[in-house]
Every structure is written in C-alpha cells, then in structure tokens.
Short mmCIF file of C-alpha atoms in Angstrom, two decimals:
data_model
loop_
_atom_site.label_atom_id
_atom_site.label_comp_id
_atom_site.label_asym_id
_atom_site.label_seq_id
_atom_site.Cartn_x
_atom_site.Cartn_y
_atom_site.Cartn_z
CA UNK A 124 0.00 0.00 0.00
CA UNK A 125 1.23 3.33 -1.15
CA UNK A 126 1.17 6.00 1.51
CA UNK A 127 1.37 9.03 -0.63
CA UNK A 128 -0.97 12.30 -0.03
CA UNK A 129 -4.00 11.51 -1.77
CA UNK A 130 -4.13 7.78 -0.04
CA UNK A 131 -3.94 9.49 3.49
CA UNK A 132 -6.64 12.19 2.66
CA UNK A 133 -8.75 8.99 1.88
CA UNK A 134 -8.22 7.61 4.62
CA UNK A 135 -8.43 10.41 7.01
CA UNK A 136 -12.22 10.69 5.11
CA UNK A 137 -13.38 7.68 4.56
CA UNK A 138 -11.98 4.84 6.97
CA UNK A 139 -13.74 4.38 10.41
CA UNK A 140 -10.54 3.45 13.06
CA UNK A 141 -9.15 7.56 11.20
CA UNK A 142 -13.16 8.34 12.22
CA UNK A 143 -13.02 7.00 15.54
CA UNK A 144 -9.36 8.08 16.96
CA UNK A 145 -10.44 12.24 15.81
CA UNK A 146 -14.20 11.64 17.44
CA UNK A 147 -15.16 13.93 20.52
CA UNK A 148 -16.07 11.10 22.54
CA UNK A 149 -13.19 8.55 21.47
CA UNK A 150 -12.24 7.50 25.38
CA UNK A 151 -15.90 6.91 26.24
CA UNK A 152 -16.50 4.67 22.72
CA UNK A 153 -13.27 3.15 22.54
CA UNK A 154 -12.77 2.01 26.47
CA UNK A 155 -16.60 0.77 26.44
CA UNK A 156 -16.67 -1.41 23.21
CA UNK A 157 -13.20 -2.87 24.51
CA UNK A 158 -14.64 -3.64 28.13
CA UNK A 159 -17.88 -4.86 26.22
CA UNK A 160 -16.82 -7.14 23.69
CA UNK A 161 -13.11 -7.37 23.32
CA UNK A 162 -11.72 -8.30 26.74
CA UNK A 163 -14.24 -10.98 27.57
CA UNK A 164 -14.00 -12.22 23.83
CA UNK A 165 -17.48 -11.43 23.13
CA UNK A 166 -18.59 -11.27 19.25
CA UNK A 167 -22.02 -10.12 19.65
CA UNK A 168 -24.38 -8.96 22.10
CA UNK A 169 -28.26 -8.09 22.63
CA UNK A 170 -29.35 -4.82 21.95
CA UNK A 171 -30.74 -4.97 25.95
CA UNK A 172 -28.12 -5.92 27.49
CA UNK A 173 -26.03 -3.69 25.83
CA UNK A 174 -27.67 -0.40 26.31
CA UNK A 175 -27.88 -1.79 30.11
CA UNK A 176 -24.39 -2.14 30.00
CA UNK A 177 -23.80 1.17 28.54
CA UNK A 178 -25.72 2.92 30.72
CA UNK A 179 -24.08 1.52 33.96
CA UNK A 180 -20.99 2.52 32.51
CA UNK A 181 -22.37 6.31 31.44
CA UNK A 182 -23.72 6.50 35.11
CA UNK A 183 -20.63 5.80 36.61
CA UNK A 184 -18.79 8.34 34.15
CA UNK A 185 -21.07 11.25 34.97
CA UNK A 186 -20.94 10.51 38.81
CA UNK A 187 -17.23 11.06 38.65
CA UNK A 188 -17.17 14.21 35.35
CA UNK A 189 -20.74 15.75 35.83
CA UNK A 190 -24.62 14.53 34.98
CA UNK A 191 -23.97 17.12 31.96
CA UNK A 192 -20.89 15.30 30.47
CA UNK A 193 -22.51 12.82 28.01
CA UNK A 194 -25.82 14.12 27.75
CA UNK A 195 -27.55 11.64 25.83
CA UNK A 196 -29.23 7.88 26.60
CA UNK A 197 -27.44 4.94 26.14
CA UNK A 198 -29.51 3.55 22.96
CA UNK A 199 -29.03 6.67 21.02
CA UNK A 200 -25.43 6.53 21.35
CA UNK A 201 -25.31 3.18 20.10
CA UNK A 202 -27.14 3.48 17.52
CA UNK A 203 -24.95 6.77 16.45
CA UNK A 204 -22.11 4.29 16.27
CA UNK A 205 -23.84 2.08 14.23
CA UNK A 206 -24.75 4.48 11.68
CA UNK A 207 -23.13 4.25 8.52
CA UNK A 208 -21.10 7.31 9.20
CA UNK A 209 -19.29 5.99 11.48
CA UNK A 210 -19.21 2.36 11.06
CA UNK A 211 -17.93 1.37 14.71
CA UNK A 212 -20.45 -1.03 15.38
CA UNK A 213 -22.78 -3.74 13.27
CA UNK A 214 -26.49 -3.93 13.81
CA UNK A 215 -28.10 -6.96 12.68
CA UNK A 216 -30.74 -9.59 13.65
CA UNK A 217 -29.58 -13.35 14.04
CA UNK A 218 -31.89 -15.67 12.27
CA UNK A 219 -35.00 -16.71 14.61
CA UNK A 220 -34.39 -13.54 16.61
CA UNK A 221 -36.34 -10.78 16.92
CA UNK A 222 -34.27 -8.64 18.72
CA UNK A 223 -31.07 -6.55 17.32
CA UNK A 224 -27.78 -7.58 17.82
CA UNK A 225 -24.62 -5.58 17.89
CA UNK A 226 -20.94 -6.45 16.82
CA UNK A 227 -17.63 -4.74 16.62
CA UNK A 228 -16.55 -3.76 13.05
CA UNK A 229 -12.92 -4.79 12.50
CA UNK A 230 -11.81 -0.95 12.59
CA UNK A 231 -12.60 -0.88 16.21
CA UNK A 232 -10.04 -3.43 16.35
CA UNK A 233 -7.39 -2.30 14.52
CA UNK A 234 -7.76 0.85 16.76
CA UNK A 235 -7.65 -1.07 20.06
CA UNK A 236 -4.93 -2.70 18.99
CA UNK A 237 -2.72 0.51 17.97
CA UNK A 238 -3.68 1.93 21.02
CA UNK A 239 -2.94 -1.35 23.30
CA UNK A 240 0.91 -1.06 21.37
CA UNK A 241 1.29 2.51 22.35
CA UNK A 242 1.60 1.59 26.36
CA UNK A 243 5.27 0.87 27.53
CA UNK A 244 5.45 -2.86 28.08
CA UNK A 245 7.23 -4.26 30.94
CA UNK A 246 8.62 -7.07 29.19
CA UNK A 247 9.90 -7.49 25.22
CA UNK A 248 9.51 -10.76 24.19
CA UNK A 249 12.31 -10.88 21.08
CA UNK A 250 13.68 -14.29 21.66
CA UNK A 251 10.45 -15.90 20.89
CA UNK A 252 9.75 -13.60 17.96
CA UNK A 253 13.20 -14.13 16.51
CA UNK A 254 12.39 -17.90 16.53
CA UNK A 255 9.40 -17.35 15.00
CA UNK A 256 11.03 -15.55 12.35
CA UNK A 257 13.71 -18.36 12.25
CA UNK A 258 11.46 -21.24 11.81
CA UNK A 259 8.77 -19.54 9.14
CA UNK A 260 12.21 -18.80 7.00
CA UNK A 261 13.04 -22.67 7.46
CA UNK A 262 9.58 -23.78 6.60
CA UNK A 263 9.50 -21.61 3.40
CA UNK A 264 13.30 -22.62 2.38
CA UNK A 265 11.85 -26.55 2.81
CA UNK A 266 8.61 -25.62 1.33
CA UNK A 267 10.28 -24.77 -2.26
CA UNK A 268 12.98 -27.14 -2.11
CA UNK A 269 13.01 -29.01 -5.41
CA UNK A 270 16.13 -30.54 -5.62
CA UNK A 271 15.50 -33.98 -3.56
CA UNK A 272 19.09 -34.80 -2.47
CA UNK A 273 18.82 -31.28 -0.61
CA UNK A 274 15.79 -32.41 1.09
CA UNK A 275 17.05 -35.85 2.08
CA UNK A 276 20.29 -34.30 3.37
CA UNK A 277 18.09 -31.52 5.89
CA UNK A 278 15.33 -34.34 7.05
CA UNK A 279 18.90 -36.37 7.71
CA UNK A 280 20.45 -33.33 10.02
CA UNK A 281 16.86 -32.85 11.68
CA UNK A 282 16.68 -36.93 12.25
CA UNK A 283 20.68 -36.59 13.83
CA UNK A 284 19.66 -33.99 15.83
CA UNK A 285 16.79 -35.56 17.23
CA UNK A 286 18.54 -38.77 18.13
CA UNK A 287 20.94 -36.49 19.67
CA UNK A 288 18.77 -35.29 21.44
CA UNK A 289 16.53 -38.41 22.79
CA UNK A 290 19.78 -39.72 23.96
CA UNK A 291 20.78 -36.99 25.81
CA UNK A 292 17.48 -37.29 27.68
CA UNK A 293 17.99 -41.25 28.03
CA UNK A 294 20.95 -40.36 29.74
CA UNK A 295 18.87 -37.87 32.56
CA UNK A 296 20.17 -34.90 30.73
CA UNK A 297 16.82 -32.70 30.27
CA UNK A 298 16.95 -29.04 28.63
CA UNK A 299 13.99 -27.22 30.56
CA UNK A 300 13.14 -23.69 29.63
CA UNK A 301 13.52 -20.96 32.19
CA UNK A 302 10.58 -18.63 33.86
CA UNK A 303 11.34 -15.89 31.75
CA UNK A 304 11.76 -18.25 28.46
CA UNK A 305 8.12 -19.58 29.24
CA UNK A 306 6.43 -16.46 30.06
CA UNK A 307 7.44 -15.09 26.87
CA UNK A 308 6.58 -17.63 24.70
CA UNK A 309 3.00 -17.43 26.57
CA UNK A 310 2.45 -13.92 26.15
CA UNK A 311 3.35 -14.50 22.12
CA UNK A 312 0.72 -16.94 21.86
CA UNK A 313 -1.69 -15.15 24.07
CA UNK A 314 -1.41 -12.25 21.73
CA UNK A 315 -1.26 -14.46 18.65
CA UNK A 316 -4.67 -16.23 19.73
CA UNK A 317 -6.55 -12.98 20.47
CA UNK A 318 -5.64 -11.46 16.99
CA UNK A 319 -7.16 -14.22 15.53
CA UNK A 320 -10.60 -12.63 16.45
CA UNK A 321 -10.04 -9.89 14.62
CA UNK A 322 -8.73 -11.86 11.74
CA UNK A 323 -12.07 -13.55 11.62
CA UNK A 324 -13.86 -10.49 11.90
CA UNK A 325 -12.00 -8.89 8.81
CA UNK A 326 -12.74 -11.70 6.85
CA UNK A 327 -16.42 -11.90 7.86
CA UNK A 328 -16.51 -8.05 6.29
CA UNK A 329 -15.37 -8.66 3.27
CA UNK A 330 -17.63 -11.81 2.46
CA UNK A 331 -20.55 -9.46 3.86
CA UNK A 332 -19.25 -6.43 1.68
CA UNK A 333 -19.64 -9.08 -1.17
CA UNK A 334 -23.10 -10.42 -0.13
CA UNK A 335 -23.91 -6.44 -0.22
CA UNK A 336 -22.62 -5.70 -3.96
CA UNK A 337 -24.21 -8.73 -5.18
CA UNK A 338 -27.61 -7.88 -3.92
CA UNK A 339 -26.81 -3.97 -5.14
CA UNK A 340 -26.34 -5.18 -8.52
CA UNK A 341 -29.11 -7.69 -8.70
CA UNK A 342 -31.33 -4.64 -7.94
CA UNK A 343 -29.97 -2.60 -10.30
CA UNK A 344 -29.24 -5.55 -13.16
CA UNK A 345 -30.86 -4.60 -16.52
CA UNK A 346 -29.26 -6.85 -18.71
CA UNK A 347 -28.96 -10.64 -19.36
CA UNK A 348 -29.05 -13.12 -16.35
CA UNK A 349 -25.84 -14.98 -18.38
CA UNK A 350 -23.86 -11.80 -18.00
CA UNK A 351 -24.39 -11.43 -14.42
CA UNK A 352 -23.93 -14.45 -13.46
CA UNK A 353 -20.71 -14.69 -15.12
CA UNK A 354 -19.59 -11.66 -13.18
CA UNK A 355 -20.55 -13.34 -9.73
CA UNK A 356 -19.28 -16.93 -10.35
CA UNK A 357 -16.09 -15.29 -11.61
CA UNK A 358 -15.88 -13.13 -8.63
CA UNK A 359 -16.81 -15.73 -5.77
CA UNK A 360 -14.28 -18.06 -7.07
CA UNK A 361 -11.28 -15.22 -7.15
CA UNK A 362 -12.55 -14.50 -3.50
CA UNK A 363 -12.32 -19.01 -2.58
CA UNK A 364 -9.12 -18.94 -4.47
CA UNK A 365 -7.20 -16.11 -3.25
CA UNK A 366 -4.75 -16.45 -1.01
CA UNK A 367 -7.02 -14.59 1.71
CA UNK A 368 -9.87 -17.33 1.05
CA UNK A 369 -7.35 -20.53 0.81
CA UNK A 370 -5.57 -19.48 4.20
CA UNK A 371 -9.31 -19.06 5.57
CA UNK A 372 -9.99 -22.99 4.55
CA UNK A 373 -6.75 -24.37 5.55
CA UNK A 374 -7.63 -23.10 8.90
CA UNK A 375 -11.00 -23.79 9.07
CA UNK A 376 -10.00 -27.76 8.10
CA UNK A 377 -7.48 -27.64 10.87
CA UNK A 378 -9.76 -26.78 13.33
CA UNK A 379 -12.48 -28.80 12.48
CA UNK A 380 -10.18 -32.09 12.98
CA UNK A 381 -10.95 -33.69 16.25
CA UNK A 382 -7.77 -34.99 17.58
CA UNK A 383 -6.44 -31.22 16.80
CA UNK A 384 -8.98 -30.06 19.20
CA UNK A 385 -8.17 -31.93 21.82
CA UNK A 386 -4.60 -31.65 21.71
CA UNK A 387 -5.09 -27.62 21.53
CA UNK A 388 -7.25 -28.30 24.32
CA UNK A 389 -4.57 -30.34 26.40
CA UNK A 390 -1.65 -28.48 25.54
CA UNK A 391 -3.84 -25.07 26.43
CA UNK A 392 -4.37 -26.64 30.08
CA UNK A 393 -0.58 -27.80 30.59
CA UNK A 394 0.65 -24.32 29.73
CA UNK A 395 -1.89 -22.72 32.35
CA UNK A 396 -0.86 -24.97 34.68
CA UNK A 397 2.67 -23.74 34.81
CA UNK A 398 3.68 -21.88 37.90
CA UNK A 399 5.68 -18.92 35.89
CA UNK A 400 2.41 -18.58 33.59
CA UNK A 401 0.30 -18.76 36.80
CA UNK A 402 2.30 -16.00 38.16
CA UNK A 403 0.77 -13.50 34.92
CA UNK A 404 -2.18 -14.27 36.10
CA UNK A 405 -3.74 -14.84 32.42
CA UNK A 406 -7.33 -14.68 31.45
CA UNK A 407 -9.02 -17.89 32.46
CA UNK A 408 -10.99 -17.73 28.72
CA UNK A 409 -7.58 -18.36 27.30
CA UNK A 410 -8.06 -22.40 28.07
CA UNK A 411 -11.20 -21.57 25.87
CA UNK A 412 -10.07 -19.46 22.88
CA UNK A 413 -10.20 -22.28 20.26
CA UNK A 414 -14.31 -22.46 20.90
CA UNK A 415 -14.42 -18.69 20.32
CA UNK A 416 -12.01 -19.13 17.10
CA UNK A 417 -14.95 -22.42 16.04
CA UNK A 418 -17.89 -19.77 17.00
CA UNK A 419 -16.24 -16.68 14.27
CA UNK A 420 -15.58 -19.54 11.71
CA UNK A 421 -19.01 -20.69 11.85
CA UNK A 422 -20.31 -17.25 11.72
CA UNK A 423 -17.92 -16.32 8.49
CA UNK A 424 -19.17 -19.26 6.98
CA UNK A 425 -22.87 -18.67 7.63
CA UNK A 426 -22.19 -15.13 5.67
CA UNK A 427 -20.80 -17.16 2.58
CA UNK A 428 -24.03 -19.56 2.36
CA UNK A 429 -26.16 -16.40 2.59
CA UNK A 430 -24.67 -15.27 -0.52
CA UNK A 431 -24.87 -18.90 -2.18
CA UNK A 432 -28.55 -18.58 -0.90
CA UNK A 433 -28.63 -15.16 -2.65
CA UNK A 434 -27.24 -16.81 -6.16
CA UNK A 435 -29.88 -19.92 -5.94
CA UNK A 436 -32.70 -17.68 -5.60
CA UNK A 437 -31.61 -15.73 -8.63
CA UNK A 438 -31.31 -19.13 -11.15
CA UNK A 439 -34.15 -20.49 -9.98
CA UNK A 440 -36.13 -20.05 -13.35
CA UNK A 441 -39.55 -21.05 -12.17
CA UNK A 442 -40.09 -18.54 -9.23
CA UNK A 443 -38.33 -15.73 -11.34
CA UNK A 444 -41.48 -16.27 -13.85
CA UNK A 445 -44.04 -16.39 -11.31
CA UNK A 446 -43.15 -13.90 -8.98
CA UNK A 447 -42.19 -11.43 -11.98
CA UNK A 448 -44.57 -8.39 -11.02
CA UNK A 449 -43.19 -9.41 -7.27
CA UNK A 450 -39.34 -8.92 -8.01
CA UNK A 451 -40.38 -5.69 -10.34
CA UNK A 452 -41.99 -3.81 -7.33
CA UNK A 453 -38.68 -5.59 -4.89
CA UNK A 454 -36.43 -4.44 -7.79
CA UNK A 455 -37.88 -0.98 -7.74
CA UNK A 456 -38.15 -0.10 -3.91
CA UNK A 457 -34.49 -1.69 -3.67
CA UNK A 458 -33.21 0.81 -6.52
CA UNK A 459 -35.36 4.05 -4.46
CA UNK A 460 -33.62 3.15 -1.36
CA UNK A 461 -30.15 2.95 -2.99
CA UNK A 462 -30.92 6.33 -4.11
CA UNK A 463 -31.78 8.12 -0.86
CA UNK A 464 -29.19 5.91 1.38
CA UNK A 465 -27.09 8.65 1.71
CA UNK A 466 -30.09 11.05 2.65
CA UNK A 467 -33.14 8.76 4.56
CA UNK A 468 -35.80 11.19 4.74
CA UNK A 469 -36.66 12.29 7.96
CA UNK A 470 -39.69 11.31 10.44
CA UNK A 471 -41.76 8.21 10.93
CA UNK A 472 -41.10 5.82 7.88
CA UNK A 473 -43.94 3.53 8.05
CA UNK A 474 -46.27 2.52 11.21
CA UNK A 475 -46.49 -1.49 11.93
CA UNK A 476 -49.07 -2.24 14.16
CA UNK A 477 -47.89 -5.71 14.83
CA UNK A 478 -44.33 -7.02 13.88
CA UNK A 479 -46.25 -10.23 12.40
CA UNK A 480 -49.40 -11.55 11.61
CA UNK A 481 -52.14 -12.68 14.00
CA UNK A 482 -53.29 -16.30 13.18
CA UNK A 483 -56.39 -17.41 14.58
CA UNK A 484 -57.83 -20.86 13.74
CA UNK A 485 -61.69 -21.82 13.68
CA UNK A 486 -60.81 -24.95 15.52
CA UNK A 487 -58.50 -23.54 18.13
CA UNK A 488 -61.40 -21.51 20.13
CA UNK A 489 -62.86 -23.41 22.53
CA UNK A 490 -66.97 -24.06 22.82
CA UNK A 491 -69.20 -21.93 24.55
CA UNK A 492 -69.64 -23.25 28.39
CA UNK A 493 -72.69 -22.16 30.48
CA UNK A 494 -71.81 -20.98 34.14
CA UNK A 495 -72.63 -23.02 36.52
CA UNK A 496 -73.77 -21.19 39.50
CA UNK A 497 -73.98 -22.32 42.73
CA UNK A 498 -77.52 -23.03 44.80
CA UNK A 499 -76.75 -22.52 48.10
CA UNK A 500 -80.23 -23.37 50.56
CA UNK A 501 -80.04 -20.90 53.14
CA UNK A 502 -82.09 -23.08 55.44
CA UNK A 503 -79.21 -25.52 55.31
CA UNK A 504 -76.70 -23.26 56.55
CA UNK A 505 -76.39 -23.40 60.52
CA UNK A 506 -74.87 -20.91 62.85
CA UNK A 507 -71.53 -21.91 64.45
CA UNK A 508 -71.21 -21.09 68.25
CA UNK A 509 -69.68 -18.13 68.97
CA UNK A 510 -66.01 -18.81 70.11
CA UNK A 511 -63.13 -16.93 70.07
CA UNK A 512 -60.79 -17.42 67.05
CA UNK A 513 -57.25 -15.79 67.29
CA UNK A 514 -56.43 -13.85 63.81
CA UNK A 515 -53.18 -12.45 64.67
CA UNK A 516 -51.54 -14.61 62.78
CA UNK A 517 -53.23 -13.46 59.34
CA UNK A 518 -51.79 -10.45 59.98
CA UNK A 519 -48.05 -10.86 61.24
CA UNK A 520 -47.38 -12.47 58.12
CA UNK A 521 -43.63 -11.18 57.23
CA UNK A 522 -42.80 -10.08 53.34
CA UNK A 523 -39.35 -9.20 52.13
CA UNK A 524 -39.51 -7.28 49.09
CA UNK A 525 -36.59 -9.11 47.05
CA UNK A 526 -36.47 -5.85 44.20
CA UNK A 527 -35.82 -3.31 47.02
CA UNK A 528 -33.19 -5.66 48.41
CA UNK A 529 -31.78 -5.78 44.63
CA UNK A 530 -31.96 -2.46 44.21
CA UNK A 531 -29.06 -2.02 46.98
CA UNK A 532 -27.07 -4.31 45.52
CA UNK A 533 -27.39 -2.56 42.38
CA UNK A 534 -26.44 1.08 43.99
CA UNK A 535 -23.66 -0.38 45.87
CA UNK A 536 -21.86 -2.39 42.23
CA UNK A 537 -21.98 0.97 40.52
CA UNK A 538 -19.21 2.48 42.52
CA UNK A 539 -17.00 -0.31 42.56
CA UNK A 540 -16.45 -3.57 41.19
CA UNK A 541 -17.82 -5.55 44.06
CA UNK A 542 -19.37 -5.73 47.74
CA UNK A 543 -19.71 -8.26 50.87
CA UNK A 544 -23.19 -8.76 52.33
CA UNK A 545 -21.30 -7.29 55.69
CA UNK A 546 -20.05 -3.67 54.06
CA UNK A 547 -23.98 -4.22 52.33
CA UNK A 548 -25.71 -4.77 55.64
CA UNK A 549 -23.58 -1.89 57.19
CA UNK A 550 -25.28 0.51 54.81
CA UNK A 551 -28.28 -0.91 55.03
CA UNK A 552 -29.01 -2.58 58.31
CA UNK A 553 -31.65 -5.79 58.59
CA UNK A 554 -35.35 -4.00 59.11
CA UNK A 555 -36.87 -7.38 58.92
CA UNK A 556 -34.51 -9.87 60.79
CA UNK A 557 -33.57 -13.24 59.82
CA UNK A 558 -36.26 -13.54 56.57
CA UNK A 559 -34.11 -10.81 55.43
CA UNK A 560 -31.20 -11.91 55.62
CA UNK A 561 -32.42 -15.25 53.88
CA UNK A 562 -33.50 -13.28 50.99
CA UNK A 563 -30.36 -11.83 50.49
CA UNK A 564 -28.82 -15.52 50.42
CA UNK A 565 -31.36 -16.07 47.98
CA UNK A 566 -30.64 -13.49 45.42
CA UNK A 567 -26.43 -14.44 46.00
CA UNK A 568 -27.50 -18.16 45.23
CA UNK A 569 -29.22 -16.97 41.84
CA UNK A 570 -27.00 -14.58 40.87
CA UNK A 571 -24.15 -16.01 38.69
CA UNK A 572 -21.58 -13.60 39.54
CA UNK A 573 -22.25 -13.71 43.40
CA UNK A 574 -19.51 -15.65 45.30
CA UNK A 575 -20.65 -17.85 48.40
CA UNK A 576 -17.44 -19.34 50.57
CA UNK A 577 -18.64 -21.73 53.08
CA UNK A 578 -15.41 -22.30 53.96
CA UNK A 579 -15.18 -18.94 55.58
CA UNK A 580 -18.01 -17.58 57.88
CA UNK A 581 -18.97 -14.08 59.45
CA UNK A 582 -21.63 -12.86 61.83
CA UNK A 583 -24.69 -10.40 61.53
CA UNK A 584 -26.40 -8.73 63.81
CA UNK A 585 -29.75 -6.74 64.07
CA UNK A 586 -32.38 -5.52 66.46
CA UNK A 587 -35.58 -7.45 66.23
CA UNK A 588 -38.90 -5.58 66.48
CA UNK A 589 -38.53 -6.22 70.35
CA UNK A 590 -35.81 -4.01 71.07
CA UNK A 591 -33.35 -7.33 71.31
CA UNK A 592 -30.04 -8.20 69.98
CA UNK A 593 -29.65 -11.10 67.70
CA UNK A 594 -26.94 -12.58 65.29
CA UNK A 595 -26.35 -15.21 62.68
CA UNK A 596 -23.57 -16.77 61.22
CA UNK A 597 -23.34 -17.22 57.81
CA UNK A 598 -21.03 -18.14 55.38
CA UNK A 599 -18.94 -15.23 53.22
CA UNK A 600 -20.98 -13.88 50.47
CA UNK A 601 -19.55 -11.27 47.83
CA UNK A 602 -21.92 -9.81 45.33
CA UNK A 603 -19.73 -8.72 41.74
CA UNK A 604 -20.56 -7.13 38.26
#
C-alpha cells in the first residue's frame, strides 16, 4: 500500500478506526466497546443488554465528570455508532431472533490494537519472535525445495539432531526452559490467539461487503441473467481462491479435525498450569479461545451460504417467472432506497401495528360453556357457636420485598467492582430480621456472579422488632458485576 498524499486524505475521510481516533467522545467509545466485547472475547451482544451495560458505565462516568458530560441515553449513542457514518459497530438480527444484535466492526479493532501497542510494556519478548522468524524462514526454504538430495540431506540433520537429542534425555540430561523463556513464549501466543478474532472479523466483512454488492447489482441488473452471473461466479471463485480465502480454509479444516482439538485443548491446560504462567495471572478464557475461534468460523461461513442462498434464488427459473410483477416492485423499492441511502428522509417511515401476523384458527377456540352457578339453601346453613378465634396470625405475616433488596445491591456495584453482604448490611441494616437476611442468600445463590465461601463464615447482627439483639452466622458472600 502506497502512503502518498492523496491515499492518506482517503483515509483520514473515509476509513472508520481515522473516524473513531479524531471523534469527541473517542475515550468513552473506545474504552466501552473494549470492556464490552473485546476483553471478555465477546462477538455479539443483545441490543438490551447492551444499552444496560452502557448505561451503567455512562452512570458511573457522569458521577465522577458531571450529569452534563454525556448528555444523551445509552440507545441513542449506540445506535450513532452504528450508523453508517461511522461504522464502529454492526447492527443486525440473528436468524429466529427478533431482537437486534450488535458487533464490533474490525476498525474498532485495529484501533484497540494501535492503542494497546502505544503503552510501555514491561517485558519485550524478542527471543520468541526471533524464533518465530527463524522457523517460518526454514519452513518456506523446505517448502520450495526441489532438488531432492537437498531435502534428504536436511530431514537427515533434523533426524541426527533428534537422536541427539533423545539420547541426551535417556541419559537424565533434560533441557527445561527458564521462567522468563516460558512467560514469553505465553504472552506471544496469548497475543497471537486474540488477533485471531479480529482476523475472523475482517474476513467476515469482506464476504458481507460481497453479499452487499451482489444484492446492489441484482437490484440494479438490466441486462442478461448470463452476463451477471458470469460476473458473480467469476468473482466468488477469485474470492475461494485467493490467497485470503485458501488461508481461511486451511484453517478452518485444521480446526475442524478432532484430535487437533483436543490436543489444543490439552496443551492449552498444561501451559496454564505452569507456575511462571500462573504468576501472569492470564485470562481464564484463554483455556477456551479455540471455541471462540470455532464460534467466528461458523459465523464467516454462515455469511458465505447467505450469498450462495442469494445466487440460488436468482437461477431459480420457475419462481423468477411467477413472482415477476413481485421482483419488479422488490427491484424498484431496492433501486429508491439505494438512491436516498445517503439522505433517509426524515420522520416516521412507516407505522407497523404488529411485527407479524395474527393467526387465529376456527378450531383452536374453545366451545361456549354455560356458568354453573352455585344453589346454596339458606335453610341448610347453621350458625356456628360463637367462640373466640385468634387472627393475629393473618396479619403478622412477614414479606421481604426481594427488588428493594436488589436495588441495593445494584447502587452499591456501581461504585465499585464488588461488595460483601457485611459492608452491604452496614449501609443498610436488617429491618426485617432473619427472613431478610435469607432473601439476600437467595438473590447471592441466583445470581451467577455472586460468590458464596462456606469455607469462611462471618456474623450479623440486628435488632428485632422487640428491642433485642440477635446474630447469625453465615457463610462469606460477595456480590460482583
């Protein structure tokens, strides 16, 4: 790529990661979408829990800069970022879902990623990288070797070496790696592993960039169906064919193989069990990062077979025929909103009153039943004798109302990252006793990111409603985000 004047002014323009590092609010979009979806390895999430997200994260921001600072509600800043002029985030609906989901655009990650390099780092792995270097160099030297008495003689050298080796350990004599040597080589292939995310997201934009032309031009086609479909064969086989799209299958046909699995997965656990990786206290979703990588290759190649779909629709000769007023009127609302997709007019667009039919069958409503009322023969009914029932135990029933409990909870997470039930209780002391505090074990038992340690126990203490003392002891219960 030529980095002259008129490719920079492009870029500066056009590309979104140029859009996002000059926009007002960069550290509030840039920190969020990496604590949303890049840290925990996330590649999509609901529209609702994302705006909740979002505004937890907005609420926390203004407590600390001002209510005034960022002004506006959580959804409308999402769906800023999802607007095509700024391309920071995808907005889609998954098939058999009826609510939006959102997804980084690979620009977000290219900036994360620049910005992540900018930060001094404490240790400079070049040992491992110098290998690397070393060994791809080897395996492309071997790779175009055509004389075969120069192959024999290296796989000869690589066999002496190894027998070297295997008696050297026969005779006790085993080469371990350092601490520093194996922390390095981790951090390479923790880094290496996460880019691979990205990777698959870049690749899943350009196969959806393609599904997007093709569906451009069929709305806009006016010539022969021979013609265009020459264009689109001949284009989706230079996509499966170029190097992008063979690297993209040889990896996808690795991964797929069983026995690689489970070796990644075994060989994933032994390195995490090491003390001197232990001691760089890695993300636990490491042992886990092949799934993710299965998860974006299934995605990728769910975008390719909607664009296979989108080619079988179009030669299917029968339906074009029958459906030809159909695809006119498709054709010509497709080629109006090309037109004003630059410029959407403004206001209400069209009013739905249901997002889907109403089906009602004849046989599903039930026959008409006449009420049956009761005769009751007053003549039958005899007095009791009087006697005196206590009912002071309809009213000393005791509710705990679980959503005010939650509520604290909720006010006590958004200034910091966690809380015990003891710092909880000290803000807000027991008004109902023991039932109380059982609700609060409650909500920590269904609460996924609660911790309960019975191994370690504390006691509470509250005045009942007669002026007395009383404590418990429970186990240790911290409530998290």
């Amino acid at each position: 790529m030529q980095l002259d004047y008129l490719t920079i002014e492009l870029l500066r323009r056009e590309h979104p990661a140029w859009r996002l590092l000059v926009a007002d609010n960069a550290p509030l979009i840039v920190s969020f979408l990496h604590r949303s979806f890049i840290a925990p390895n996330l590649r999509s999430l609901p529209e609702g829990e994302l705006i909740a997200r979002l505004e937890d994260y907005l609420f926390h921001l203004r407590e600390e800069r001002g209510a005034q600072t960022f002004p506006r509600s959580a959804a409308d800043y999402l769906n800023d970022w999802a607007g095509d002029d700024k391309g920071w985030l995808r907005k889609y609906y998954p098939a058999g879902s009826d609510e939006a989901h959102f997804d980084l655009t690979p620009a977000v990650v290219r900036v994360t990623d620049w910005l992540e390099g900018l930060e001094a780092r404490q240790f400079v792995g070049t040992e491992s990288r110098l290998l690397s270097v070393f060994d791809l160099l080897e395996q492309l030297v071997q790779g175009t070797e055509t004389d075969p008495e120069a192959r024999i003689r290296d796989l000869e050298r690589r066999r002496a070496a190894i027998d070297e080796e295997i008696e050297r350990v026969r005779q006790g004599e085993l080469a371990l790696m350092d601490p520093a040597r194996i922390r390095e080589r981790f951090m390479q292939v923790e880094r290496t592993a996460r880019g691979l995310l990205g990777d698959f997201r870049q690749v899943e934009q350009n196969f959806r960039e393609l599904d997007r032309e093709v569906r451009e031009r069929i709305a806009t086609w006016e010539g022969g169906k021979a013609e265009l479909l020459d264009q689109f064969f001949g284009e989706r086989d230079e996509i499966s064919d170029s190097d992008e799209g063979r690297s993209f299958r040889a990896f996808w046909d690795f991964l797929m193989s069983p026995s690689r699995q489970e070796a990644l997965t075994a060989m994933l656990e032994h390195a995490l069990s090491l003390k001197p990786v232990a001691e760089l206290e890695p993300d636990p979703r490491i042992a886990r990062i092949h799934y993710d990588w299965l998860e974006a290759g299934e995605t990728t190649q769910r975008t390719v077979a909607r664009l296979s779909e989108q080619l079988r629709r179009y030669l299917d000769d029968q339906a074009w025929l029958e459906n030809r007023r159909i695809m006119d009127l498709i054709r010509e609302s497709e080629q109006r909103a090309l037109a004003i997709r630059d410029q959407p007019p403004r206001g209400d667009f069209m009013a739905v009153d249901e997002p889907a039919p109403r089906i009602e069958l004849t046989m599903e409503r039930p026959l008409y039943s006449p009420p049956r009322n009761p005769v009751i023969h007053s003549e039958a009914i005899e007095e009791a004798e009087q006697a005196d029932i206590a009912t002071d135990a309809l009213f000393e029933q005791t509710f705990v109302d679980r959503e005010r409990l939650r509520g604290h909870v909720r006010r006590a997470l958004q200034s910091r990252e966690q809380v015990a039930l003891t710092d909880l209780l000290a803000d807000h002391p027991l008004e109902q006793g023991l039932a109380e505090l059982v609700a609060y074990l409650g909500l920590a038992a269904d609460d996924e990111h609660a911790l309960i340690d019975e191994h370690e126990q504390g006691t509470v203490t509250w005045i009942d409603a007669e002026g007395i003392r009383r404590q418990a002891t429970v186990p240790t219960v911290i409530f998290a985000r």
